[in-house]
PDB file of C-alpha atoms in Angstrom:
ATOM      1  CA  MET Z   1     179.360 136.023 152.870  1.00 72.00           C
ATOM      2  CA  ASN Z   2     176.032 137.410 151.655  1.00 80.00           C
ATOM      3  CA  ARG Z   3     172.755 137.102 153.533  1.00 81.00           C
ATOM      4  CA  ALA Z   4     171.271 134.438 151.269  1.00 84.00           C
ATOM      5  CA  THR Z   5     174.306 132.186 151.701  1.00 88.00           C
ATOM      6  CA  TYR Z   6     174.279 132.682 155.464  1.00 86.00           C
ATOM      7  CA  LYS Z   7     170.565 131.850 155.713  1.00 87.00           C
ATOM      8  CA  ASP Z   8     171.156 128.702 153.662  1.00 89.00           C
ATOM      9  CA  LEU Z   9     173.992 127.636 155.967  1.00 90.00           C
ATOM     10  CA  ILE Z  10     171.787 128.190 159.010  1.00 91.00           C
ATOM     11  CA  LYS Z  11     169.034 126.121 157.450  1.00 90.00           C
ATOM     12  CA  ARG Z  12     171.396 123.231 156.676  1.00 90.00           C
ATOM     13  CA  HIS Z  13     173.870 123.265 159.559  1.00 90.00           C
ATOM     14  CA  PHE Z  14     172.442 125.111 162.578  1.00 90.00           C
ATOM     15  CA  TRP Z  15     170.327 122.501 164.317  1.00 91.00           C
ATOM     16  CA  PHE Z  16     171.775 120.023 166.812  1.00 92.00           C
ATOM     17  CA  LYS Z  17     172.370 116.425 165.823  1.00 92.00           C
ATOM     18  CA  LYS Z  18     170.862 113.610 167.908  1.00 93.00           C
ATOM     19  CA  GLU Z  19     174.169 112.974 169.697  1.00 94.00           C
ATOM     20  CA  GLU Z  20     174.499 116.673 170.505  1.00 94.00           C
ATOM     21  CA  LEU Z  21     170.930 116.885 171.838  1.00 95.00           C
ATOM     22  CA  ASN Z  22     171.604 113.899 174.072  1.00 95.00           C
ATOM     23  CA  GLY Z  23     174.717 115.670 175.355  1.00 94.00           C
ATOM     24  CA  VAL Z  24     172.803 118.878 176.044  1.00 95.00           C
ATOM     25  CA  LEU Z  25     170.086 116.953 177.904  1.00 96.00           C
ATOM     26  CA  ILE Z  26     172.620 115.018 180.006  1.00 96.00           C
ATOM     27  CA  THR Z  27     174.453 118.227 180.882  1.00 96.00           C
ATOM     28  CA  SER Z  28     171.154 119.912 181.767  1.00 97.00           C
ATOM     29  CA  VAL Z  29     170.064 117.011 183.986  1.00 96.00           C
ATOM     30  CA  ILE Z  30     173.339 117.149 185.931  1.00 96.00           C
ATOM     31  CA  PHE Z  31     173.491 120.946 186.179  1.00 97.00           C
ATOM     32  CA  ALA Z  32     169.830 121.112 187.275  1.00 97.00           C
ATOM     33  CA  PHE Z  33     170.710 118.712 190.087  1.00 96.00           C
ATOM     34  CA  VAL Z  34     173.548 121.033 191.119  1.00 96.00           C
ATOM     35  CA  VAL Z  35     171.356 124.154 190.988  1.00 95.00           C
ATOM     36  CA  SER Z  36     168.441 122.657 192.926  1.00 94.00           C
ATOM     37  CA  PHE Z  37     170.446 120.584 195.425  1.00 93.00           C
ATOM     38  CA  THR Z  38     170.164 123.043 198.316  1.00 88.00           C
ATOM     39  CA  GLN Z  39     166.382 123.252 197.804  1.00 87.00           C
ATOM     40  CA  TRP Z  40     165.740 119.587 198.483  1.00 83.00           C
ATOM     41  CA  SER Z  41     163.309 118.727 201.274  1.00 79.00           C
ATOM     42  CA  THR Z  42     161.045 115.927 202.445  1.00 76.00           C
ATOM     43  CA  ASP Z  43     158.262 117.286 200.228  1.00 84.00           C
ATOM     44  CA  LEU Z  44     158.636 115.349 196.973  1.00 85.00           C
ATOM     45  CA  ASN Z  45     156.339 117.698 195.040  1.00 90.00           C
ATOM     46  CA  GLU Z  46     158.425 120.687 196.096  1.00 89.00           C
ATOM     47  CA  VAL Z  47     161.638 118.882 195.125  1.00 90.00           C
ATOM     48  CA  LEU Z  48     160.265 118.034 191.676  1.00 93.00           C
ATOM     49  CA  LYS Z  49     158.985 121.575 191.196  1.00 94.00           C
ATOM     50  CA  ASN Z  50     162.368 123.108 192.058  1.00 94.00           C
ATOM     51  CA  TYR Z  51     164.224 120.587 189.923  1.00 96.00           C
ATOM     52  CA  LEU Z  52     161.963 121.168 186.907  1.00 96.00           C
ATOM     53  CA  LEU Z  53     162.459 124.942 187.158  1.00 96.00           C
ATOM     54  CA  ALA Z  54     166.227 124.490 187.416  1.00 96.00           C
ATOM     55  CA  PHE Z  55     166.203 122.088 184.456  1.00 97.00           C
ATOM     56  CA  VAL Z  56     164.312 124.533 182.217  1.00 97.00           C
ATOM     57  CA  ILE Z  57     166.641 127.399 183.178  1.00 97.00           C
ATOM     58  CA  VAL Z  58     169.761 125.331 182.567  1.00 97.00           C
ATOM     59  CA  LEU Z  59     168.479 123.894 179.287  1.00 97.00           C
ATOM     60  CA  VAL Z  60     167.583 127.325 177.906  1.00 97.00           C
ATOM     61  CA  SER Z  61     170.908 128.800 179.039  1.00 97.00           C
ATOM     62  CA  ILE Z  62     172.989 126.020 177.479  1.00 97.00           C
ATOM     63  CA  PHE Z  63     170.978 126.255 174.270  1.00 96.00           C
ATOM     64  CA  VAL Z  64     171.536 130.021 174.100  1.00 97.00           C
ATOM     65  CA  HIS Z  65     175.270 129.506 174.701  1.00 97.00           C
ATOM     66  CA  HIS Z  66     175.761 126.976 171.938  1.00 96.00           C
ATOM     67  CA  ALA Z  67     173.245 128.548 169.546  1.00 96.00           C
ATOM     68  CA  ALA Z  68     175.251 131.784 169.634  1.00 97.00           C
ATOM     69  CA  GLN Z  69     178.437 129.851 168.901  1.00 96.00           C
ATOM     70  CA  ARG Z  70     176.806 127.947 166.042  1.00 96.00           C
ATOM     71  CA  LEU Z  71     175.561 131.148 164.410  1.00 95.00           C
ATOM     72  CA  ALA Z  72     178.967 132.802 164.812  1.00 95.00           C
ATOM     73  CA  ALA Z  73     180.718 129.714 163.455  1.00 94.00           C
ATOM     74  CA  LEU Z  74     178.572 129.610 160.310  1.00 94.00           C
ATOM     75  CA  ARG Z  75     179.285 133.309 159.713  1.00 91.00           C
ATOM     76  CA  GLU Z  76     183.028 132.514 159.865  1.00 90.00           C
ATOM     77  CA  GLY Z  77     182.737 129.449 157.630  1.00 90.00           C
ATOM     78  CA  PHE Z  78     182.789 126.776 160.342  1.00 93.00           C
ATOM     79  CA  VAL Z  79     180.349 124.268 161.777  1.00 93.00           C
ATOM     80  CA  ALA Z  80     180.176 124.151 165.579  1.00 93.00           C
ATOM     81  CA  GLU Z  81     179.192 121.003 167.466  1.00 93.00           C
ATOM     82  CA  HIS Z  82     178.331 120.618 171.139  1.00 92.00           C
ATOM     83  CA  LYS Z  83     180.550 118.088 172.913  1.00 92.00           C
ATOM     84  CA  LEU Z  84     179.624 116.625 176.288  1.00 94.00           C
ATOM     85  CA  TRP Z  85     182.540 116.591 178.747  1.00 94.00           C
ATOM     86  CA  TRP Z  86     181.870 113.632 180.995  1.00 93.00           C
ATOM     87  CA  TYR Z  87     184.788 114.269 183.371  1.00 94.00           C
ATOM     88  CA  GLY Z  88     183.716 117.860 183.959  1.00 94.00           C
ATOM     89  CA  SER Z  89     180.061 116.925 184.404  1.00 94.00           C
ATOM     90  CA  LEU Z  90     180.839 114.187 186.925  1.00 94.00           C
ATOM     91  CA  TRP Z  91     183.227 116.518 188.750  1.00 95.00           C
ATOM     92  CA  SER Z  92     180.426 119.099 189.053  1.00 95.00           C
ATOM     93  CA  LEU Z  93     178.145 116.411 190.454  1.00 94.00           C
ATOM     94  CA  LEU Z  94     180.780 115.168 192.909  1.00 95.00           C
ATOM     95  CA  ILE Z  95     181.668 118.623 194.230  1.00 95.00           C
ATOM     96  CA  THR Z  96     177.999 119.377 194.882  1.00 95.00           C
ATOM     97  CA  VAL Z  97     177.427 116.188 196.855  1.00 94.00           C
ATOM     98  CA  VAL Z  98     180.695 116.341 198.820  1.00 95.00           C
ATOM     99  CA  SER Z  99     180.219 120.016 199.745  1.00 94.00           C
ATOM    100  CA  ASN Z 100     176.511 119.499 200.471  1.00 92.00           C
ATOM    101  CA  GLY Z 101     175.678 122.143 197.875  1.00 89.00           C
ATOM    102  CA  LYS Z 102     177.978 124.834 199.268  1.00 91.00           C
ATOM    103  CA  PHE Z 103     180.102 124.840 196.108  1.00 92.00           C
ATOM    104  CA  GLN Z 104     178.611 124.760 192.630  1.00 94.00           C
ATOM    105  CA  THR Z 105     180.693 124.053 189.549  1.00 95.00           C
ATOM    106  CA  PHE Z 106     179.408 123.895 185.982  1.00 96.00           C
ATOM    107  CA  LEU Z 107     181.983 122.148 183.828  1.00 94.00           C
ATOM    108  CA  GLY Z 108     179.991 120.185 181.325  1.00 88.00           C
ATOM    109  CA  SER Z 109     180.600 120.828 177.671  1.00 90.00           C
ATOM    110  CA  GLY Z 110     182.684 122.401 174.952  1.00 92.00           C
ATOM    111  CA  VAL Z 111     182.467 123.243 171.280  1.00 92.00           C
ATOM    112  CA  GLU Z 112     184.214 121.443 168.441  1.00 92.00           C
ATOM    113  CA  LEU Z 113     184.749 123.287 165.164  1.00 91.00           C
ATOM    114  CA  SER Z 114     185.104 121.927 161.660  1.00 89.00           C
ATOM    115  CA  VAL Z 115     185.626 123.822 158.410  1.00 89.00           C
ATOM    116  CA  LEU Z 116     182.986 124.226 155.733  1.00 83.00           C
ATOM    117  CA  GLU Z 117     185.520 123.524 153.001  1.00 70.00           C
ATOM    118  CA  LYS Z 118     183.679 124.916 150.011  1.00 61.00           C
ATOM    119  CA  HIS Z 119     183.192 128.236 151.825  1.00 52.00           C
ATOM    120  CA  ARG Z 120     186.847 128.518 152.874  1.00 50.00           C
ATOM    121  CA  VAL Z 121     188.788 127.200 149.920  1.00 43.00           C
ATOM    122  CA  GLY Z 122     192.539 127.582 150.484  1.00 42.00           C
ATOM    123  CA  LYS Z 123     192.168 129.034 153.967  1.00 41.00           C
ATOM    124  CA  GLY Z 124     193.435 126.087 156.024  1.00 43.00           C
ATOM    125  CA  LYS Z 125     192.105 124.152 158.992  1.00 50.00           C
ATOM    126  CA  PRO Z 126     190.902 125.359 162.395  1.00 51.00           C
ATOM    127  CA  GLY Z 127     193.643 125.442 164.965  1.00 48.00           C
ATOM    128  CA  SER Z 128     196.358 126.579 162.535  1.00 52.00           C
ATOM    129  CA  SER Z 129     195.835 129.905 160.807  1.00 60.00           C
ATOM    130  CA  HIS Z 130     192.328 130.563 162.116  1.00 77.00           C
ATOM    131  CA  VAL Z 131     192.893 131.061 165.812  1.00 84.00           C
ATOM    132  CA  TRP Z 132     191.253 134.504 165.711  1.00 87.00           C
ATOM    133  CA  GLU Z 133     188.056 133.088 164.243  1.00 90.00           C
ATOM    134  CA  ILE Z 134     188.057 130.282 166.815  1.00 90.00           C
ATOM    135  CA  ALA Z 135     188.481 132.781 169.664  1.00 92.00           C
ATOM    136  CA  LYS Z 136     185.605 134.914 168.382  1.00 93.00           C
ATOM    137  CA  ILE Z 137     183.286 131.942 167.949  1.00 95.00           C
ATOM    138  CA  CYS Z 138     183.920 130.657 171.472  1.00 95.00           C
ATOM    139  CA  SER Z 139     183.542 134.163 172.920  1.00 96.00           C
ATOM    140  CA  TRP Z 140     180.015 134.478 171.608  1.00 96.00           C
ATOM    141  CA  GLY Z 141     178.788 131.701 173.886  1.00 96.00           C
ATOM    142  CA  ILE Z 142     179.910 133.567 177.005  1.00 96.00           C
ATOM    143  CA  ILE Z 143     178.615 136.879 175.667  1.00 96.00           C
ATOM    144  CA  ALA Z 144     175.221 135.306 174.927  1.00 97.00           C
ATOM    145  CA  ASN Z 145     174.882 134.021 178.512  1.00 97.00           C
ATOM    146  CA  LEU Z 146     175.803 137.412 179.964  1.00 96.00           C
ATOM    147  CA  CYS Z 147     173.264 139.106 177.689  1.00 96.00           C
ATOM    148  CA  LEU Z 148     170.569 136.603 178.675  1.00 96.00           C
ATOM    149  CA  ALA Z 149     171.233 137.186 182.379  1.00 95.00           C
ATOM    150  CA  ALA Z 150     171.324 140.972 182.007  1.00 93.00           C
ATOM    151  CA  SER Z 151     168.184 141.058 179.833  1.00 93.00           C
ATOM    152  CA  VAL Z 152     166.077 139.075 182.298  1.00 93.00           C
ATOM    153  CA  LYS Z 153     167.400 141.111 185.218  1.00 91.00           C
ATOM    154  CA  SER Z 154     166.672 144.392 183.406  1.00 88.00           C
ATOM    155  CA  ILE Z 155     163.125 143.327 182.585  1.00 89.00           C
ATOM    156  CA  ASP Z 156     162.587 142.438 186.238  1.00 88.00           C
ATOM    157  CA  LEU Z 157     164.087 145.690 187.553  1.00 83.00           C
ATOM    158  CA  TYR Z 158     162.768 148.259 185.097  1.00 83.00           C
ATOM    159  CA  PHE Z 159     159.766 146.900 183.208  1.00 84.00           C
ATOM    160  CA  TYR Z 160     157.850 144.006 184.704  1.00 81.00           C
ATOM    161  CA  ALA Z 161     158.422 142.159 187.979  1.00 80.00           C
ATOM    162  CA  LEU Z 162     159.104 138.499 187.284  1.00 84.00           C
ATOM    163  CA  PRO Z 163     159.006 135.636 189.833  1.00 87.00           C
ATOM    164  CA  ALA Z 164     162.012 136.153 192.110  1.00 87.00           C
ATOM    165  CA  VAL Z 165     163.025 132.478 192.165  1.00 89.00           C
ATOM    166  CA  PHE Z 166     163.095 132.329 188.359  1.00 91.00           C
ATOM    167  CA  VAL Z 167     165.031 135.586 187.964  1.00 91.00           C
ATOM    168  CA  ASN Z 168     167.613 134.790 190.634  1.00 92.00           C
ATOM    169  CA  GLN Z 169     168.274 131.252 189.451  1.00 94.00           C
ATOM    170  CA  LEU Z 170     168.569 132.211 185.804  1.00 95.00           C
ATOM    171  CA  TYR Z 171     170.710 135.242 186.565  1.00 95.00           C
ATOM    172  CA  PHE Z 172     173.167 133.532 188.878  1.00 95.00           C
ATOM    173  CA  PHE Z 173     173.376 130.335 186.849  1.00 97.00           C
ATOM    174  CA  ASN Z 174     174.328 132.268 183.724  1.00 97.00           C
ATOM    175  CA  LEU Z 175     176.931 134.281 185.626  1.00 96.00           C
ATOM    176  CA  LEU Z 176     178.456 131.125 187.108  1.00 96.00           C
ATOM    177  CA  TYR Z 177     178.240 129.249 183.808  1.00 97.00           C
ATOM    178  CA  SER Z 178     180.046 132.142 182.101  1.00 96.00           C
ATOM    179  CA  PHE Z 179     182.668 132.239 184.859  1.00 97.00           C
ATOM    180  CA  TYR Z 180     183.498 128.544 184.574  1.00 96.00           C
ATOM    181  CA  ASN Z 181     183.651 128.771 180.800  1.00 96.00           C
ATOM    182  CA  PHE Z 182     186.514 131.241 181.227  1.00 96.00           C
ATOM    183  CA  PHE Z 183     188.621 128.459 182.767  1.00 95.00           C
ATOM    184  CA  PRO Z 184     191.542 127.704 180.408  1.00 93.00           C
ATOM    185  CA  ILE Z 185     190.882 123.967 180.610  1.00 93.00           C
ATOM    186  CA  PRO Z 186     190.044 122.010 177.439  1.00 92.00           C
ATOM    187  CA  PRO Z 187     187.362 121.667 176.175  1.00 92.00           C
ATOM    188  CA  LEU Z 188     185.974 124.806 177.888  1.00 95.00           C
ATOM    189  CA  ASP Z 189     185.732 128.033 175.874  1.00 95.00           C
ATOM    190  CA  GLY Z 190     188.402 129.756 177.945  1.00 94.00           C
ATOM    191  CA  SER Z 191     191.084 127.339 176.766  1.00 93.00           C
ATOM    192  CA  LYS Z 192     190.426 128.189 173.124  1.00 92.00           C
ATOM    193  CA  ILE Z 193     190.092 131.939 173.681  1.00 94.00           C
ATOM    194  CA  LEU Z 194     193.204 132.296 175.860  1.00 92.00           C
ATOM    195  CA  PHE Z 195     195.526 130.289 173.647  1.00 89.00           C
ATOM    196  CA  ALA Z 196     194.120 131.817 170.476  1.00 86.00           C
ATOM    197  CA  ASN Z 197     194.141 135.466 171.530  1.00 87.00           C
ATOM    198  CA  ARG Z 198     195.281 136.604 174.986  1.00 90.00           C
ATOM    199  CA  MET Z 199     194.180 140.177 174.381  1.00 91.00           C
ATOM    200  CA  LEU Z 200     190.603 139.111 173.659  1.00 93.00           C
ATOM    201  CA  TYR Z 201     190.627 136.852 176.719  1.00 95.00           C
ATOM    202  CA  VAL Z 202     191.848 139.690 178.968  1.00 95.00           C
ATOM    203  CA  PHE Z 203     189.234 142.065 177.577  1.00 96.00           C
ATOM    204  CA  LEU Z 204     186.327 139.643 178.033  1.00 96.00           C
ATOM    205  CA  PHE Z 205     187.395 138.469 181.471  1.00 96.00           C
ATOM    206  CA  SER Z 206     187.985 142.064 182.615  1.00 96.00           C
ATOM    207  CA  PHE Z 207     184.516 142.970 181.381  1.00 96.00           C
ATOM    208  CA  PHE Z 208     183.024 140.033 183.280  1.00 96.00           C
ATOM    209  CA  LEU Z 209     184.857 140.832 186.526  1.00 96.00           C
ATOM    210  CA  ALA Z 210     184.039 144.535 186.267  1.00 96.00           C
ATOM    211  CA  TYR Z 211     180.359 143.699 185.802  1.00 95.00           C
ATOM    212  CA  LEU Z 212     180.423 141.504 188.920  1.00 93.00           C
ATOM    213  CA  VAL Z 213     182.283 144.101 191.007  1.00 94.00           C
ATOM    214  CA  LEU Z 214     179.800 146.812 190.042  1.00 93.00           C
ATOM    215  CA  ILE Z 215     176.923 144.539 191.058  1.00 91.00           C
ATOM    216  CA  TYR Z 216     178.205 143.217 194.350  1.00 88.00           C
ATOM    217  CA  LEU Z 217     180.021 146.298 195.638  1.00 89.00           C
ATOM    218  CA  LEU Z 218     177.859 149.093 194.259  1.00 87.00           C
ATOM    219  CA  GLU Z 219     174.620 147.257 193.351  1.00 85.00           C
ATOM    220  CA  TYR Z 220     174.917 148.916 189.963  1.00 87.00           C
ATOM    221  CA  TYR Z 221     173.979 146.986 186.830  1.00 87.00           C
ATOM    222  CA  SER Z 222     175.813 148.480 183.885  1.00 87.00           C
ATOM    223  CA  PHE Z 223     177.378 146.937 180.789  1.00 91.00           C
ATOM    224  CA  ILE Z 224     178.602 150.402 179.770  1.00 92.00           C
ATOM    225  CA  TRP Z 225     180.758 150.962 182.859  1.00 94.00           C
ATOM    226  CA  ALA Z 226     181.944 147.370 182.755  1.00 94.00           C
ATOM    227  CA  LEU Z 227     182.960 147.927 179.136  1.00 95.00           C
ATOM    228  CA  ALA Z 228     184.834 151.122 180.046  1.00 96.00           C
ATOM    229  CA  ILE Z 229     186.733 149.333 182.820  1.00 95.00           C
ATOM    230  CA  ALA Z 230     187.516 146.428 180.481  1.00 96.00           C
ATOM    231  CA  VAL Z 231     189.018 148.824 177.926  1.00 96.00           C
ATOM    232  CA  VAL Z 232     191.271 150.335 180.611  1.00 96.00           C
ATOM    233  CA  MET Z 233     192.379 146.874 181.772  1.00 94.00           C
ATOM    234  CA  TRP Z 234     192.971 145.817 178.169  1.00 93.00           C
ATOM    235  CA  ILE Z 235     195.209 148.854 177.579  1.00 93.00           C
ATOM    236  CA  LEU Z 236     197.134 148.287 180.822  1.00 92.00           C
ATOM    237  CA  PHE Z 237     197.665 144.623 179.975  1.00 91.00           C
ATOM    238  CA  TYR Z 238     198.971 145.549 176.542  1.00 89.00           C
ATOM    239  CA  VAL Z 239     201.307 148.282 177.817  1.00 87.00           C
ATOM    240  CA  PHE Z 240     202.775 146.366 180.764  1.00 84.00           C
ATOM    241  CA  TRP Z 241     202.705 142.816 179.447  1.00 79.00           C
ATOM    242  CA  GLU Z 242     201.814 142.151 175.844  1.00 70.00           C
ATOM    243  CA  SER Z 243     203.972 144.902 174.297  1.00 65.00           C
ATOM    244  CA  GLU Z 244     207.030 143.443 176.056  1.00 62.00           C
ATOM    245  CA  ARG Z 245     206.453 140.126 174.277  1.00 63.00           C
ATOM    246  CA  VAL Z 246     206.079 141.546 170.768  1.00 55.00           C
TER     247      VAL Z 246
END
């Protein structure tokens, strides 16, 4: 696909439909409640301030997640649509209230793919012979959230000190949002990645876990070392598990 064709597809198919925007807003409202729940107090102005900050962070993070998937989908000849998952959203809300904010879950949405027929003539439907493309498209949402978290954290650490509340909330929300999207439960991204390509799932999840371990055990922020560890885990998984199934 040449650049002109790709730009035309973005112009015609990138933006969210009204139903999708409503879904994103509903998800953001619920997730912002979850994020800000432990900050509630008797001061209404403080509650509204914390909720508004959480809402903006969640909205931007969800947009980045699905925007990355939409761009990747168009490159592969698909159209990606945001789908609100009511059961997951209500479960996230329930867990927060029942645990009094001690446990936060973010299970709110998935992506639905459809083929741009005239750009993929004779190449079949998603879910049949295009599992690799589906896995890649879904992966980009998680990757985008990790990059957003790491970018903001890097700016705060090495270039310009940002408000601590903003940095911490955005950073930890994106890490948790990425973590829950690894769950192999439809319609979450993890379900599509795992069943489409186990090797890609193992690599991405190993990268994510390695990044967390480096942060929390060594206080070392490094995508490079996390990538190196993920490669080792990917090789070990292939040698001791995947190769036996071939």
